[in-house]
Amino acid sequence: MPKEIIASADAPAAVGPYSQAVRAGDWVYLSGQIPLDPQSGKPVTGDIKEQTRRVIENLKAVLCAAELTLDDVVKVTVYLRDMDDFAGMNEAYAEYFSESPPARACIQAAALPKGAAVEMDAVAFPGSELPPAVGTYLV
């Protein structure tokens, strides 16, 4: 099955030679989003919580173009310019991923595009929301 390029006018345009997202089979791989306003293309100013919310809203817009939602996200990678922002980022992140959150990694990056304090990329799979009770397994 050939790859499909996913694009949304409701998210910032790519700032380089890459796609906002690519579908490969059922999987959708979302490129990193930084806190850019999709209309102006300018960085959102404000604290880490405000920047995190803008990043996730940008990811949501790309997911929507792929006919997916945040519930379909199975993996997120968070890049922080400063690990001292971890608690604030986590607080805003939890507003979007409170139940059945995806797997996640968080690393500190020496610098991010356009001076952003946070960047996130994601992987999604349709219908990936887990049932409320998964059970316990003994090994």
XYZ file of C-alpha atoms in Angstrom:
139
model
C 0.000 0.000 0.000
C 1.525 3.369 -0.993
C 2.040 6.074 1.579
C -0.471 8.918 1.752
C 0.504 12.486 2.609
C -1.770 14.138 5.186
C -2.055 17.931 5.301
C -4.253 20.381 7.169
C -4.754 24.083 6.535
C -5.739 24.306 10.230
C -2.183 23.511 11.340
C 0.998 25.406 10.546
C 2.535 24.600 7.186
C 5.741 22.599 7.237
C 8.802 24.818 7.631
C 11.006 22.451 5.623
C 10.941 19.551 3.172
C 8.620 17.272 5.153
C 4.915 16.471 5.414
C 2.671 17.307 8.355
C 1.836 13.596 8.508
C 2.138 10.413 6.492
C -0.234 7.453 6.501
C 1.436 4.074 5.947
C -1.211 1.371 5.971
C -3.350 2.033 9.041
C -0.579 3.904 10.866
C -0.286 7.704 10.801
C 3.026 9.349 11.652
C 2.756 13.022 12.610
C 5.754 15.288 12.200
C 6.842 17.483 15.060
C 4.674 20.477 15.832
C 5.911 23.577 17.601
C 3.699 26.310 19.077
C 3.001 28.214 15.865
C -0.295 29.965 15.271
C -1.718 28.279 12.158
C -3.192 31.515 10.772
C -0.231 33.846 11.216
C 2.557 31.271 11.188
C 4.122 33.137 14.103
C 5.269 31.547 17.363
C 2.833 31.657 20.255
C 4.288 33.539 23.176
C 3.478 32.688 26.741
C 4.391 30.131 29.335
C 5.037 26.441 28.711
C 1.385 25.552 29.363
C 0.143 27.910 26.649
C 2.796 26.682 24.218
C 1.976 23.029 24.992
C -1.730 23.620 24.361
C -0.935 25.222 20.970
C 1.277 22.281 20.004
C -1.452 19.759 20.876
C -4.114 21.800 19.060
C -1.853 21.736 15.986
C -1.495 17.951 16.301
C -5.298 17.667 16.646
C -5.772 19.586 13.390
C -3.464 17.215 11.518
C -5.182 14.203 13.105
C -8.537 15.601 11.979
C -7.263 15.792 8.394
C -6.409 12.086 8.748
C -9.926 11.450 10.148
C -8.454 10.598 13.555
C -8.571 12.083 17.057
C -6.275 12.295 20.061
C -7.865 9.031 21.244
C -6.104 7.318 18.325
C -2.634 8.480 19.388
C -0.495 5.574 20.623
C 2.885 7.313 21.054
C 4.066 10.881 21.643
C 7.592 12.215 21.834
C 8.006 15.505 23.688
C 11.067 17.696 23.151
C 11.660 20.378 25.769
C 14.207 23.148 25.518
C 14.395 23.165 29.335
C 13.520 20.220 31.596
C 12.488 22.745 34.246
C 9.349 23.125 32.069
C 8.435 19.448 32.529
C 5.815 19.985 35.267
C 4.026 22.784 33.386
C 4.093 20.856 30.115
C 2.760 17.787 31.915
C -0.099 19.777 33.452
C -1.264 21.101 30.070
C -0.642 17.710 28.388
C -2.899 15.999 30.958
C -5.784 18.267 29.888
C -5.761 16.419 26.549
C -4.575 12.928 27.543
C -6.206 12.169 30.894
C -7.648 8.692 30.281
C -5.815 5.890 28.471
C -2.874 8.169 27.635
C -0.465 7.123 24.885
C 3.055 5.907 25.487
C 5.440 8.840 25.731
C 9.057 9.865 25.836
C 10.323 13.279 26.875
C 13.790 14.572 26.174
C 15.608 17.864 26.520
C 16.786 19.349 23.238
C 19.573 21.915 23.031
C 17.397 24.034 20.735
C 14.094 23.787 18.883
C 12.944 25.459 15.641
C 11.999 29.137 15.871
C 13.055 29.274 19.532
C 10.121 27.105 20.674
C 10.095 25.824 24.244
C 8.323 22.579 23.268
C 7.839 20.327 20.243
C 5.873 17.092 19.943
C 5.489 14.410 17.313
C 3.062 11.503 17.453
C 2.067 8.144 16.025
C -1.600 7.226 15.658
C -3.528 4.090 14.831
C -7.291 4.208 14.141
C -9.516 2.765 16.818
C -6.634 2.386 19.239
C -8.508 3.566 22.327
C -8.209 0.877 24.975
C -11.268 -0.482 26.767
C -11.827 1.010 30.260
C -10.689 -2.161 32.076
C -7.827 -4.106 30.536
C -7.308 -6.621 33.343
C -4.257 -7.986 35.069
C -2.000 -10.651 33.659
C 0.469 -12.788 35.586
C 3.667 -13.867 33.937
